[in-house]
PDB file of C-alpha atoms in Angstrom:
ATOM      1  CA  MET A 138     -67.612 -60.331  24.652  1.00 49.00           C
ATOM      2  CA  ASP A 139     -68.658 -63.085  27.067  1.00 53.00           C
ATOM      3  CA  LEU A 140     -69.940 -65.511  24.439  1.00 57.00           C
ATOM      4  CA  VAL A 141     -71.299 -68.046  26.904  1.00 57.00           C
ATOM      5  CA  ASN A 142     -73.808 -65.530  28.274  1.00 60.00           C
ATOM      6  CA  HIS A 143     -74.977 -64.707  24.740  1.00 75.00           C
ATOM      7  CA  LEU A 144     -75.935 -68.300  23.837  1.00 84.00           C
ATOM      8  CA  GLU A 145     -79.252 -68.275  25.710  1.00 84.00           C
ATOM      9  CA  GLY A 146     -82.131 -68.873  23.314  1.00 87.00           C
ATOM     10  CA  ARG A 147     -79.911 -69.399  20.273  1.00 94.00           C
ATOM     11  CA  LEU A 148     -79.866 -72.510  18.144  1.00 96.00           C
ATOM     12  CA  LEU A 149     -76.425 -74.123  18.446  1.00 96.00           C
ATOM     13  CA  PHE A 150     -75.105 -75.223  15.060  1.00 97.00           C
ATOM     14  CA  ALA A 151     -71.953 -77.381  14.975  1.00 97.00           C
ATOM     15  CA  VAL A 152     -69.700 -77.100  11.917  1.00 97.00           C
ATOM     16  CA  PRO A 153     -66.305 -78.682  11.129  1.00 96.00           C
ATOM     17  CA  LYS A 154     -63.459 -76.610  12.509  1.00 94.00           C
ATOM     18  CA  LYS A 155     -60.974 -78.037   9.972  1.00 92.00           C
ATOM     19  CA  GLY A 156     -60.523 -80.811   7.462  1.00 90.00           C
ATOM     20  CA  ARG A 157     -61.989 -81.805   4.118  1.00 90.00           C
ATOM     21  CA  LEU A 158     -65.559 -80.660   4.873  1.00 95.00           C
ATOM     22  CA  GLN A 159     -64.808 -77.231   6.302  1.00 95.00           C
ATOM     23  CA  GLN A 160     -64.526 -74.979   3.243  1.00 95.00           C
ATOM     24  CA  ALA A 161     -67.572 -76.409   1.487  1.00 95.00           C
ATOM     25  CA  THR A 162     -69.525 -75.975   4.733  1.00 96.00           C
ATOM     26  CA  LEU A 163     -68.475 -72.332   5.055  1.00 95.00           C
ATOM     27  CA  ASP A 164     -69.466 -71.710   1.428  1.00 94.00           C
ATOM     28  CA  LEU A 165     -72.867 -73.264   2.145  1.00 95.00           C
ATOM     29  CA  LEU A 166     -73.378 -71.044   5.193  1.00 96.00           C
ATOM     30  CA  SER A 167     -72.437 -67.965   3.175  1.00 94.00           C
ATOM     31  CA  GLY A 168     -74.886 -68.890   0.414  1.00 94.00           C
ATOM     32  CA  SER A 169     -77.581 -69.372   3.061  1.00 95.00           C
ATOM     33  CA  ASP A 170     -76.984 -65.812   4.365  1.00 95.00           C
ATOM     34  CA  ILE A 171     -75.794 -67.021   7.757  1.00 96.00           C
ATOM     35  CA  GLN A 172     -73.632 -64.036   8.662  1.00 95.00           C
ATOM     36  CA  PHE A 173     -70.915 -64.380  11.288  1.00 94.00           C
ATOM     37  CA  ARG A 174     -67.380 -63.408  12.164  1.00 90.00           C
ATOM     38  CA  ARG A 175     -65.167 -65.933  13.884  1.00 88.00           C
ATOM     39  CA  GLU A 176     -62.596 -64.417  16.188  1.00 84.00           C
ATOM     40  CA  THR A 177     -59.105 -65.881  16.201  1.00 79.00           C
ATOM     41  CA  ARG A 178     -58.750 -68.921  18.463  1.00 79.00           C
ATOM     42  CA  LEU A 179     -62.447 -68.943  19.357  1.00 87.00           C
ATOM     43  CA  ASP A 180     -64.574 -71.962  18.514  1.00 92.00           C
ATOM     44  CA  ILE A 181     -67.907 -70.150  18.959  1.00 93.00           C
ATOM     45  CA  ALA A 182     -69.244 -67.435  16.649  1.00 94.00           C
ATOM     46  CA  LEU A 183     -72.531 -65.601  17.028  1.00 94.00           C
ATOM     47  CA  VAL A 184     -74.593 -65.230  13.849  1.00 95.00           C
ATOM     48  CA  LYS A 185     -75.448 -61.566  13.278  1.00 94.00           C
ATOM     49  CA  ASN A 186     -78.770 -61.881  11.471  1.00 94.00           C
ATOM     50  CA  LEU A 187     -80.317 -64.990  13.090  1.00 95.00           C
ATOM     51  CA  ASP A 188     -80.639 -66.426  16.590  1.00 95.00           C
ATOM     52  CA  ILE A 189     -77.896 -68.956  15.929  1.00 96.00           C
ATOM     53  CA  ALA A 190     -74.459 -69.602  17.388  1.00 96.00           C
ATOM     54  CA  LEU A 191     -71.937 -71.582  15.345  1.00 96.00           C
ATOM     55  CA  VAL A 192     -69.806 -74.050  17.286  1.00 96.00           C
ATOM     56  CA  PHE A 193     -66.618 -75.186  15.526  1.00 96.00           C
ATOM     57  CA  LEU A 194     -65.827 -78.818  16.380  1.00 96.00           C
ATOM     58  CA  PRO A 195     -63.879 -81.735  14.882  1.00 95.00           C
ATOM     59  CA  ALA A 196     -66.167 -83.486  12.394  1.00 95.00           C
ATOM     60  CA  ALA A 197     -65.760 -86.764  14.298  1.00 94.00           C
ATOM     61  CA  ASP A 198     -67.143 -85.164  17.484  1.00 96.00           C
ATOM     62  CA  ILE A 199     -70.190 -83.498  15.929  1.00 97.00           C
ATOM     63  CA  PRO A 200     -72.497 -86.570  16.009  1.00 96.00           C
ATOM     64  CA  THR A 201     -71.781 -86.962  19.730  1.00 95.00           C
ATOM     65  CA  PHE A 202     -72.571 -83.335  20.555  1.00 95.00           C
ATOM     66  CA  VAL A 203     -75.704 -83.402  18.414  1.00 96.00           C
ATOM     67  CA  GLY A 204     -76.828 -86.797  19.675  1.00 94.00           C
ATOM     68  CA  GLU A 205     -76.491 -85.785  23.321  1.00 92.00           C
ATOM     69  CA  GLY A 206     -78.325 -82.513  22.721  1.00 92.00           C
ATOM     70  CA  SER A 207     -75.363 -80.263  23.525  1.00 93.00           C
ATOM     71  CA  VAL A 208     -75.977 -78.658  20.114  1.00 95.00           C
ATOM     72  CA  ASP A 209     -79.143 -78.710  18.024  1.00 96.00           C
ATOM     73  CA  LEU A 210     -77.802 -79.045  14.510  1.00 97.00           C
ATOM     74  CA  GLY A 211     -74.588 -80.057  12.781  1.00 97.00           C
ATOM     75  CA  ILE A 212     -72.796 -80.751   9.514  1.00 98.00           C
ATOM     76  CA  THR A 213     -70.561 -83.801   9.340  1.00 97.00           C
ATOM     77  CA  GLY A 214     -69.999 -86.920   7.241  1.00 97.00           C
ATOM     78  CA  GLN A 215     -72.283 -89.951   7.063  1.00 97.00           C
ATOM     79  CA  ASP A 216     -69.208 -91.990   7.994  1.00 96.00           C
ATOM     80  CA  GLN A 217     -68.869 -90.103  11.282  1.00 96.00           C
ATOM     81  CA  VAL A 218     -72.563 -90.554  12.086  1.00 96.00           C
ATOM     82  CA  ALA A 219     -72.340 -94.281  11.333  1.00 95.00           C
ATOM     83  CA  GLU A 220     -69.259 -94.591  13.559  1.00 96.00           C
ATOM     84  CA  HIS A 221     -71.031 -92.735  16.366  1.00 94.00           C
ATOM     85  CA  GLU A 222     -74.081 -95.007  16.113  1.00 93.00           C
ATOM     86  CA  ALA A 223     -71.853 -98.088  16.076  1.00 93.00           C
ATOM     87  CA  THR A 224     -70.331 -97.076  19.405  1.00 90.00           C
ATOM     88  CA  SER A 225     -73.233 -95.122  20.979  1.00 86.00           C
ATOM     89  CA  PRO A 226     -76.595 -96.398  19.698  1.00 82.00           C
ATOM     90  CA  SER A 227     -79.573 -94.031  19.864  1.00 79.00           C
ATOM     91  CA  THR A 228     -81.855 -94.124  22.900  1.00 80.00           C
ATOM     92  CA  GLU A 229     -85.203 -92.558  23.690  1.00 74.00           C
ATOM     93  CA  HIS A 230     -83.437 -89.450  24.986  1.00 72.00           C
ATOM     94  CA  SER A 231     -80.474 -89.216  22.608  1.00 76.00           C
ATOM     95  CA  GLY A 232     -79.617 -89.709  18.977  1.00 86.00           C
ATOM     96  CA  VAL A 233     -79.314 -87.919  15.661  1.00 93.00           C
ATOM     97  CA  GLU A 234     -81.562 -87.656  12.625  1.00 94.00           C
ATOM     98  CA  GLU A 235     -80.420 -86.882   9.089  1.00 96.00           C
ATOM     99  CA  VAL A 236     -82.098 -83.726   7.801  1.00 96.00           C
ATOM    100  CA  LEU A 237     -80.474 -83.302   4.406  1.00 96.00           C
ATOM    101  CA  ASP A 238     -77.816 -84.872   2.181  1.00 97.00           C
ATOM    102  CA  LEU A 239     -75.523 -82.000   1.215  1.00 97.00           C
ATOM    103  CA  GLY A 240     -73.902 -83.769  -1.721  1.00 94.00           C
ATOM    104  CA  PHE A 241     -70.268 -82.826  -1.107  1.00 95.00           C
ATOM    105  CA  GLY A 242     -67.391 -84.580   0.660  1.00 95.00           C
ATOM    106  CA  LYS A 243     -68.000 -87.885  -1.112  1.00 96.00           C
ATOM    107  CA  CYS A 244     -65.747 -90.712   0.048  1.00 96.00           C
ATOM    108  CA  SER A 245     -65.792 -94.372   1.044  1.00 96.00           C
ATOM    109  CA  LEU A 246     -64.544 -96.247   4.087  1.00 97.00           C
ATOM    110  CA  LYS A 247     -62.613 -99.109   2.541  1.00 97.00           C
ATOM    111  CA  VAL A 248     -60.756-102.205   3.626  1.00 97.00           C
ATOM    112  CA  GLN A 249     -57.213-101.899   2.261  1.00 97.00           C
ATOM    113  CA  VAL A 250     -54.234-104.246   2.049  1.00 96.00           C
ATOM    114  CA  PRO A 251     -50.728-104.049   0.509  1.00 95.00           C
ATOM    115  CA  GLU A 252     -50.866-103.993  -3.289  1.00 93.00           C
ATOM    116  CA  LYS A 253     -48.022-106.514  -3.551  1.00 92.00           C
ATOM    117  CA  GLY A 254     -49.281-108.734  -0.752  1.00 90.00           C
ATOM    118  CA  THR A 255     -51.120-112.040  -0.969  1.00 92.00           C
ATOM    119  CA  ILE A 256     -54.416-110.964   0.627  1.00 93.00           C
ATOM    120  CA  THR A 257     -57.235-110.503  -1.897  1.00 93.00           C
ATOM    121  CA  HIS A 258     -60.386-111.026   0.206  1.00 93.00           C
ATOM    122  CA  PRO A 259     -61.446-109.442   3.524  1.00 94.00           C
ATOM    123  CA  LYS A 260     -61.962-112.858   5.127  1.00 92.00           C
ATOM    124  CA  GLU A 261     -58.206-113.416   4.826  1.00 92.00           C
ATOM    125  CA  LEU A 262     -57.761-110.642   7.419  1.00 94.00           C
ATOM    126  CA  LEU A 263     -59.784-112.506  10.058  1.00 93.00           C
ATOM    127  CA  GLY A 264     -57.688-113.157  13.140  1.00 92.00           C
ATOM    128  CA  LYS A 265     -55.044-110.667  11.997  1.00 94.00           C
ATOM    129  CA  ASN A 266     -54.178-107.072  12.931  1.00 95.00           C
ATOM    130  CA  VAL A 267     -56.279-104.297  11.376  1.00 96.00           C
ATOM    131  CA  VAL A 268     -55.646-100.605  12.037  1.00 96.00           C
ATOM    132  CA  THR A 269     -58.284 -97.869  11.686  1.00 96.00           C
ATOM    133  CA  SER A 270     -59.669 -94.600  13.027  1.00 95.00           C
ATOM    134  CA  PHE A 271     -63.180 -96.090  12.765  1.00 96.00           C
ATOM    135  CA  THR A 272     -63.053 -98.823  15.383  1.00 96.00           C
ATOM    136  CA  GLY A 273     -66.830 -99.102  15.846  1.00 95.00           C
ATOM    137  CA  LEU A 274     -67.630 -99.703  12.179  1.00 96.00           C
ATOM    138  CA  THR A 275     -64.568-101.896  11.722  1.00 96.00           C
ATOM    139  CA  LYS A 276     -65.475-104.126  14.666  1.00 95.00           C
ATOM    140  CA  GLN A 277     -69.023-104.493  13.312  1.00 95.00           C
ATOM    141  CA  TYR A 278     -67.708-105.313   9.847  1.00 95.00           C
ATOM    142  CA  PHE A 279     -65.275-108.030  10.960  1.00 94.00           C
ATOM    143  CA  ALA A 280     -67.700-109.444  13.522  1.00 92.00           C
ATOM    144  CA  ARG A 281     -70.126-109.993  10.634  1.00 93.00           C
ATOM    145  CA  LEU A 282     -67.417-111.724   8.584  1.00 92.00           C
ATOM    146  CA  GLU A 283     -66.464-113.903  11.546  1.00 90.00           C
ATOM    147  CA  LYS A 284     -70.089-115.028  11.882  1.00 89.00           C
ATOM    148  CA  GLU A 285     -70.230-115.827   8.158  1.00 87.00           C
ATOM    149  CA  VAL A 286     -67.096-117.961   8.369  1.00 85.00           C
ATOM    150  CA  GLN A 287     -68.376-119.700  11.493  1.00 82.00           C
ATOM    151  CA  LYS A 288     -71.641-120.511   9.712  1.00 80.00           C
ATOM    152  CA  GLU A 289     -69.752-121.837   6.680  1.00 76.00           C
ATOM    153  CA  GLN A 290     -67.655-124.081   8.924  1.00 75.00           C
ATOM    154  CA  GLU A 291     -70.732-125.392  10.748  1.00 73.00           C
ATOM    155  CA  ASP A 292     -72.405-126.157   7.435  1.00 69.00           C
ATOM    156  CA  PHE A 293     -69.256-127.953   6.270  1.00 65.00           C
ATOM    157  CA  GLU A 294     -69.103-130.071   9.382  1.00 66.00           C
ATOM    158  CA  ASN A 295     -72.767-130.970   8.912  1.00 65.00           C
ATOM    159  CA  GLY A 296     -72.214-131.842   5.270  1.00 59.00           C
ATOM    160  CA  TYR A 297     -73.920-128.746   3.812  1.00 56.00           C
ATOM    161  CA  THR A 298     -71.219-127.087   1.742  1.00 51.00           C
ATOM    162  CA  ASN A 299     -73.369-125.409  -0.949  1.00 50.00           C
ATOM    163  CA  GLY A 300     -70.335-125.612  -3.193  1.00 49.00           C
ATOM    164  CA  ILE A 301     -68.136-123.684  -0.729  1.00 45.00           C
ATOM    165  CA  ASP A 302     -64.649-125.062  -0.143  1.00 50.00           C
ATOM    166  CA  VAL A 303     -64.335-124.814   3.630  1.00 46.00           C
ATOM    167  CA  SER A 304     -62.059-126.907   5.823  1.00 50.00           C
ATOM    168  CA  LYS A 305     -61.658-127.149   9.583  1.00 43.00           C
ATOM    169  CA  ASN A 306     -58.209-125.659   9.186  1.00 40.00           C
ATOM    170  CA  ASN A 307     -59.841-122.326   8.256  1.00 50.00           C
ATOM    171  CA  GLU A 308     -60.862-121.608  11.857  1.00 53.00           C
ATOM    172  CA  VAL A 309     -59.705-118.135  12.877  1.00 58.00           C
ATOM    173  CA  GLY A 310     -59.350-116.166  16.080  1.00 68.00           C
ATOM    174  CA  LYS A 311     -60.908-112.805  16.778  1.00 85.00           C
ATOM    175  CA  THR A 312     -59.628-110.032  14.507  1.00 91.00           C
ATOM    176  CA  LYS A 313     -57.478-107.519  16.395  1.00 94.00           C
ATOM    177  CA  ILE A 314     -58.737-103.979  15.734  1.00 95.00           C
ATOM    178  CA  LYS A 315     -56.282-101.246  16.715  1.00 94.00           C
ATOM    179  CA  PHE A 316     -57.039 -97.504  16.828  1.00 94.00           C
ATOM    180  CA  VAL A 317     -54.752 -94.997  15.119  1.00 92.00           C
ATOM    181  CA  GLY A 318     -55.826 -91.341  14.970  1.00 86.00           C
ATOM    182  CA  GLY A 319     -53.865 -90.366  11.855  1.00 83.00           C
ATOM    183  CA  SER A 320     -51.586 -91.646   9.081  1.00 87.00           C
ATOM    184  CA  VAL A 321     -53.497 -94.928   9.068  1.00 93.00           C
ATOM    185  CA  GLU A 322     -52.156 -95.720   5.598  1.00 92.00           C
ATOM    186  CA  ALA A 323     -48.617 -96.114   7.043  1.00 93.00           C
ATOM    187  CA  ALA A 324     -49.595 -98.982   9.344  1.00 93.00           C
ATOM    188  CA  CYS A 325     -48.984-101.798   6.854  1.00 92.00           C
ATOM    189  CA  ALA A 326     -45.628-100.461   5.702  1.00 91.00           C
ATOM    190  CA  LEU A 327     -44.487-100.152   9.330  1.00 92.00           C
ATOM    191  CA  GLY A 328     -45.512-103.703  10.130  1.00 91.00           C
ATOM    192  CA  VAL A 329     -48.212-102.626  12.583  1.00 92.00           C
ATOM    193  CA  ALA A 330     -51.091-104.152  10.606  1.00 94.00           C
ATOM    194  CA  HIS A 331     -51.920-106.710   7.932  1.00 95.00           C
ATOM    195  CA  GLY A 332     -54.656-104.398   6.631  1.00 96.00           C
ATOM    196  CA  ILE A 333     -56.352-101.097   7.365  1.00 96.00           C
ATOM    197  CA  VAL A 334     -59.817 -99.580   7.183  1.00 96.00           C
ATOM    198  CA  ASP A 335     -59.607 -95.951   6.094  1.00 95.00           C
ATOM    199  CA  LEU A 336     -61.379 -93.260   4.073  1.00 95.00           C
ATOM    200  CA  VAL A 337     -60.721 -93.047   0.357  1.00 95.00           C
ATOM    201  CA  GLU A 338     -61.643 -90.005  -1.759  1.00 92.00           C
ATOM    202  CA  SER A 339     -59.620 -89.948  -4.993  1.00 91.00           C
ATOM    203  CA  GLY A 340     -57.525 -93.002  -4.110  1.00 91.00           C
ATOM    204  CA  GLU A 341     -54.239 -91.176  -4.659  1.00 93.00           C
ATOM    205  CA  THR A 342     -53.096 -91.495  -1.023  1.00 91.00           C
ATOM    206  CA  MET A 343     -53.966 -95.190  -1.044  1.00 93.00           C
ATOM    207  CA  LYS A 344     -51.955 -95.820  -4.207  1.00 93.00           C
ATOM    208  CA  ALA A 345     -49.009 -93.746  -2.945  1.00 93.00           C
ATOM    209  CA  ALA A 346     -48.913 -95.910   0.186  1.00 93.00           C
ATOM    210  CA  GLY A 347     -48.791 -99.072  -1.937  1.00 94.00           C
ATOM    211  CA  LEU A 348     -52.280-100.188  -0.931  1.00 96.00           C
ATOM    212  CA  LYS A 349     -55.352-101.488  -2.759  1.00 95.00           C
ATOM    213  CA  ASP A 350     -58.958-101.700  -1.614  1.00 96.00           C
ATOM    214  CA  ILE A 351     -60.716-105.050  -1.372  1.00 96.00           C
ATOM    215  CA  ASP A 352     -64.094-104.029   0.066  1.00 96.00           C
ATOM    216  CA  THR A 353     -66.221-101.048   1.078  1.00 97.00           C
ATOM    217  CA  VAL A 354     -67.521-100.708   4.640  1.00 97.00           C
ATOM    218  CA  VAL A 355     -69.662 -97.580   4.075  1.00 96.00           C
ATOM    219  CA  THR A 356     -69.968 -94.778   1.539  1.00 96.00           C
ATOM    220  CA  SER A 357     -70.308 -91.213   2.753  1.00 96.00           C
ATOM    221  CA  THR A 358     -71.216 -87.634   1.893  1.00 97.00           C
ATOM    222  CA  ALA A 359     -71.648 -84.579   4.080  1.00 97.00           C
ATOM    223  CA  ILE A 360     -75.054 -84.372   5.751  1.00 98.00           C
ATOM    224  CA  LEU A 361     -77.035 -81.971   7.902  1.00 98.00           C
ATOM    225  CA  ILE A 362     -78.065 -83.669  11.142  1.00 97.00           C
ATOM    226  CA  LYS A 363     -80.211 -82.623  14.098  1.00 96.00           C
ATOM    227  CA  ASN A 364     -80.822 -83.820  17.616  1.00 95.00           C
ATOM    228  CA  LYS A 365     -83.977 -85.895  17.425  1.00 91.00           C
ATOM    229  CA  ASN A 366     -85.418 -84.163  20.508  1.00 90.00           C
ATOM    230  CA  SER A 367     -84.478 -80.578  19.630  1.00 90.00           C
ATOM    231  CA  LYS A 368     -87.049 -77.977  20.642  1.00 91.00           C
ATOM    232  CA  LYS A 369     -85.893 -75.503  17.974  1.00 94.00           C
ATOM    233  CA  GLN A 370     -87.579 -77.204  15.007  1.00 95.00           C
ATOM    234  CA  GLU A 371     -88.792 -73.948  13.442  1.00 95.00           C
ATOM    235  CA  MET A 372     -85.246 -72.599  13.145  1.00 96.00           C
ATOM    236  CA  ILE A 373     -83.993 -76.000  11.946  1.00 96.00           C
ATOM    237  CA  ASP A 374     -86.617 -75.974   9.183  1.00 96.00           C
ATOM    238  CA  LEU A 375     -85.569 -72.443   8.184  1.00 96.00           C
ATOM    239  CA  ILE A 376     -81.887 -73.379   7.928  1.00 96.00           C
ATOM    240  CA  ALA A 377     -82.680 -76.596   6.032  1.00 96.00           C
ATOM    241  CA  SER A 378     -84.842 -74.651   3.575  1.00 96.00           C
ATOM    242  CA  ARG A 379     -82.059 -72.130   2.937  1.00 96.00           C
ATOM    243  CA  ILE A 380     -79.416 -74.806   2.506  1.00 96.00           C
ATOM    244  CA  ARG A 381     -81.680 -76.815   0.187  1.00 95.00           C
ATOM    245  CA  GLY A 382     -82.148 -73.676  -1.899  1.00 95.00           C
ATOM    246  CA  VAL A 383     -78.391 -73.130  -2.191  1.00 95.00           C
ATOM    247  CA  ILE A 384     -77.812 -76.760  -3.205  1.00 94.00           C
ATOM    248  CA  THR A 385     -80.512 -76.526  -5.868  1.00 93.00           C
ATOM    249  CA  ALA A 386     -79.017 -73.283  -7.195  1.00 94.00           C
ATOM    250  CA  GLN A 387     -75.607 -74.952  -7.443  1.00 93.00           C
ATOM    251  CA  LYS A 388     -77.043 -77.947  -9.276  1.00 94.00           C
ATOM    252  CA  TYR A 389     -79.328 -76.222 -11.804  1.00 96.00           C
ATOM    253  CA  VAL A 390     -79.323 -73.414 -14.374  1.00 97.00           C
ATOM    254  CA  LEU A 391     -82.294 -71.628 -15.906  1.00 97.00           C
ATOM    255  CA  CYS A 392     -82.731 -72.360 -19.603  1.00 98.00           C
ATOM    256  CA  GLN A 393     -84.862 -69.921 -21.625  1.00 98.00           C
ATOM    257  CA  TYR A 394     -85.766 -70.167 -25.302  1.00 98.00           C
ATOM    258  CA  ASN A 395     -88.399 -69.360 -27.921  1.00 98.00           C
ATOM    259  CA  ILE A 396     -90.142 -72.026 -29.964  1.00 97.00           C
ATOM    260  CA  ALA A 397     -93.096 -72.441 -32.330  1.00 97.00           C
ATOM    261  CA  ARG A 398     -96.207 -73.658 -30.524  1.00 96.00           C
ATOM    262  CA  THR A 399     -96.384 -76.635 -32.909  1.00 96.00           C
ATOM    263  CA  ASP A 400     -93.021 -77.859 -31.552  1.00 97.00           C
ATOM    264  CA  LEU A 401     -93.729 -77.057 -27.900  1.00 97.00           C
ATOM    265  CA  GLU A 402     -94.616 -80.564 -26.738  1.00 97.00           C
ATOM    266  CA  THR A 403     -91.392 -81.964 -28.151  1.00 97.00           C
ATOM    267  CA  ALA A 404     -89.373 -79.196 -26.482  1.00 98.00           C
ATOM    268  CA  LYS A 405     -91.127 -79.756 -23.152  1.00 97.00           C
ATOM    269  CA  ARG A 406     -89.969 -83.359 -23.165  1.00 97.00           C
ATOM    270  CA  ILE A 407     -86.393 -82.080 -23.478  1.00 98.00           C
ATOM    271  CA  THR A 408     -86.817 -79.490 -20.686  1.00 98.00           C
ATOM    272  CA  PRO A 409     -89.482 -80.798 -18.293  1.00 96.00           C
ATOM    273  CA  GLY A 410     -88.127 -78.680 -15.407  1.00 93.00           C
ATOM    274  CA  LYS A 411     -88.329 -79.673 -11.751  1.00 89.00           C
ATOM    275  CA  ARG A 412     -92.131 -79.553 -11.815  1.00 90.00           C
ATOM    276  CA  ALA A 413     -93.087 -78.088 -15.183  1.00 92.00           C
ATOM    277  CA  PRO A 414     -91.679 -75.444 -17.555  1.00 96.00           C
ATOM    278  CA  THR A 415     -93.057 -71.902 -17.570  1.00 96.00           C
ATOM    279  CA  ILE A 416     -94.750 -71.071 -20.888  1.00 97.00           C
ATOM    280  CA  THR A 417     -95.372 -67.455 -21.962  1.00 96.00           C
ATOM    281  CA  ALA A 418     -97.083 -66.320 -25.160  1.00 95.00           C
ATOM    282  CA  LEU A 419     -95.054 -64.064 -27.496  1.00 95.00           C
ATOM    283  CA  ASP A 420     -96.303 -61.220 -29.714  1.00 92.00           C
ATOM    284  CA  ALA A 421     -95.158 -63.307 -32.659  1.00 87.00           C
ATOM    285  CA  GLN A 422     -98.116 -65.423 -33.705  1.00 89.00           C
ATOM    286  CA  ASP A 423     -97.980 -69.094 -32.725  1.00 94.00           C
ATOM    287  CA  TRP A 424     -94.682 -68.701 -30.840  1.00 97.00           C
ATOM    288  CA  VAL A 425     -94.026 -69.071 -27.082  1.00 97.00           C
ATOM    289  CA  ALA A 426     -91.195 -68.404 -24.640  1.00 98.00           C
ATOM    290  CA  VAL A 427     -90.178 -71.280 -22.376  1.00 98.00           C
ATOM    291  CA  SER A 428     -88.288 -71.099 -19.091  1.00 98.00           C
ATOM    292  CA  SER A 429     -87.133 -74.286 -17.362  1.00 97.00           C
ATOM    293  CA  MET A 430     -84.619 -75.448 -14.752  1.00 96.00           C
ATOM    294  CA  VAL A 431     -82.029 -77.841 -16.165  1.00 97.00           C
ATOM    295  CA  GLU A 432     -79.206 -79.684 -14.412  1.00 96.00           C
ATOM    296  CA  LYS A 433     -75.868 -77.997 -15.137  1.00 97.00           C
ATOM    297  CA  LYS A 434     -74.235 -81.242 -16.153  1.00 96.00           C
ATOM    298  CA  LEU A 435     -76.883 -81.780 -18.849  1.00 97.00           C
ATOM    299  CA  ILE A 436     -77.219 -78.266 -20.250  1.00 98.00           C
ATOM    300  CA  ALA A 437     -74.879 -78.588 -23.256  1.00 98.00           C
ATOM    301  CA  ASN A 438     -76.739 -81.637 -24.592  1.00 98.00           C
ATOM    302  CA  VAL A 439     -80.095 -80.019 -23.826  1.00 98.00           C
ATOM    303  CA  MET A 440     -79.155 -76.952 -25.882  1.00 98.00           C
ATOM    304  CA  ASP A 441     -78.135 -79.201 -28.777  1.00 98.00           C
ATOM    305  CA  GLU A 442     -81.447 -81.068 -28.648  1.00 98.00           C
ATOM    306  CA  LEU A 443     -83.467 -77.831 -28.450  1.00 98.00           C
ATOM    307  CA  THR A 444     -81.687 -76.487 -31.508  1.00 98.00           C
ATOM    308  CA  LYS A 445     -82.557 -79.659 -33.434  1.00 97.00           C
ATOM    309  CA  VAL A 446     -86.280 -79.236 -32.728  1.00 97.00           C
ATOM    310  CA  GLY A 447     -86.349 -75.590 -33.800  1.00 97.00           C
ATOM    311  CA  ALA A 448     -85.790 -73.605 -30.581  1.00 98.00           C
ATOM    312  CA  THR A 449     -84.192 -70.180 -31.003  1.00 97.00           C
ATOM    313  CA  ASP A 450     -82.731 -67.472 -28.765  1.00 97.00           C
ATOM    314  CA  ILE A 451     -81.578 -70.092 -26.243  1.00 98.00           C
ATOM    315  CA  LEU A 452     -80.194 -68.502 -23.085  1.00 98.00           C
ATOM    316  CA  VAL A 453     -78.679 -70.124 -20.000  1.00 98.00           C
ATOM    317  CA  LEU A 454     -78.719 -68.177 -16.740  1.00 97.00           C
ATOM    318  CA  ASP A 455     -77.080 -68.968 -13.408  1.00 96.00           C
ATOM    319  CA  ILE A 456     -79.341 -69.273 -10.371  1.00 95.00           C
ATOM    320  CA  ALA A 457     -78.026 -67.330  -7.370  1.00 91.00           C
ATOM    321  CA  ASN A 458     -80.418 -68.949  -4.909  1.00 91.00           C
ATOM    322  CA  SER A 459     -83.756 -70.722  -4.895  1.00 91.00           C
ATOM    323  CA  ARG A 460     -86.727 -72.056  -2.984  1.00 86.00           C
ATOM    324  CA  THR A 461     -88.307 -74.957  -4.828  1.00 79.00           C
ATOM    325  CA  GLY A 462     -90.840 -77.588  -3.917  1.00 66.00           C
TER     326      GLY A 462
END
C-alpha cells in the first residue's frame, strides 16, 4: 500500500517508536480502541476504525514535528517539550500545547556529579565541563546560575553581602555545555566532564555509575500534546476524551455496598466518589445500596472504614473504561 497517498484528511498522531514511553503509549492506544497494524520497518500505520495515521518517531523529535504542524498530535515527555521550547520558542505560527498529563513515564532531569568528588552544589560546576543530551535546558539552567553569582559578586563589591560569603576570587567563566547523545552517565568516569545533566527514573543507573544528584532541572511525565494551530480539533477532542477515560479506569475501581440509611451520611464521607455516590433504595426497609468510584490505592483502607461504620456486602469491581466529567 502507498501509505503517503492514504494520509489525506487523516489526523497525524506521533507516538514514540522506542524507548521508555513506547509500551505504555501502545497500551493507552489499545485501551482507547485505536486499532492499527504496524508493518515491519514502517514508521507509519493507518488506524482502521478512525481517520488517523500513527507516525512512529523518536520521543525527542515529536515536539518539533508537532510544533511545526507536520503532525497534529503527539505523545512525548514534558522534558522533551521543555527542551524543544528552550531551543525553538513558540511563535504565532508554530508551537505546542499540552492537552493532557498521561501520568506515566515519571522522571527528573537532574544535575549529577561523582559521588566521591568534592562538588556538592551546582554553582561549583560554573566554568567547568558539563555533558548532557538536553543542551537547551542545561544552557538555560547554568546561565541562570551564572547571573546569580554575578549578582552576588556585584552586591559584595558594593558592600551588600546579605550574609553571603562571596569573594572576588569566585569569578567564573562560561560553563562549557557539551552534547552527548547516549551513555551520558559515563562522561565523568571518562574524564570528559566534571558533571552531567541527565534523566533519572529509579536512580539505579546513576548509583551504578558512581554519581549523585545535587539539583533538579525539570520533572517530567508523559503528556499528550497538539499543534496549537491544528485544524482537526474535533478529532483531537475525541482522542483526548478516550485517553482520559482509560486513565480514569486505570486509576479507579467501583466500590459497591449496602448500608442502613441511618449510617449513610457517614459512609458517603468515606466514599464521596468523583462527583457524588449513586444511592439506590433496597427492598429491605431503611437500607440502601451505594455505588462509588474510589482510587485503587485507597480501596483497602476504604473497605476497612466502611466495615467499621456498618456497611455490608462490600464489592470492588474493575472499571474497563469510562467517560467522566
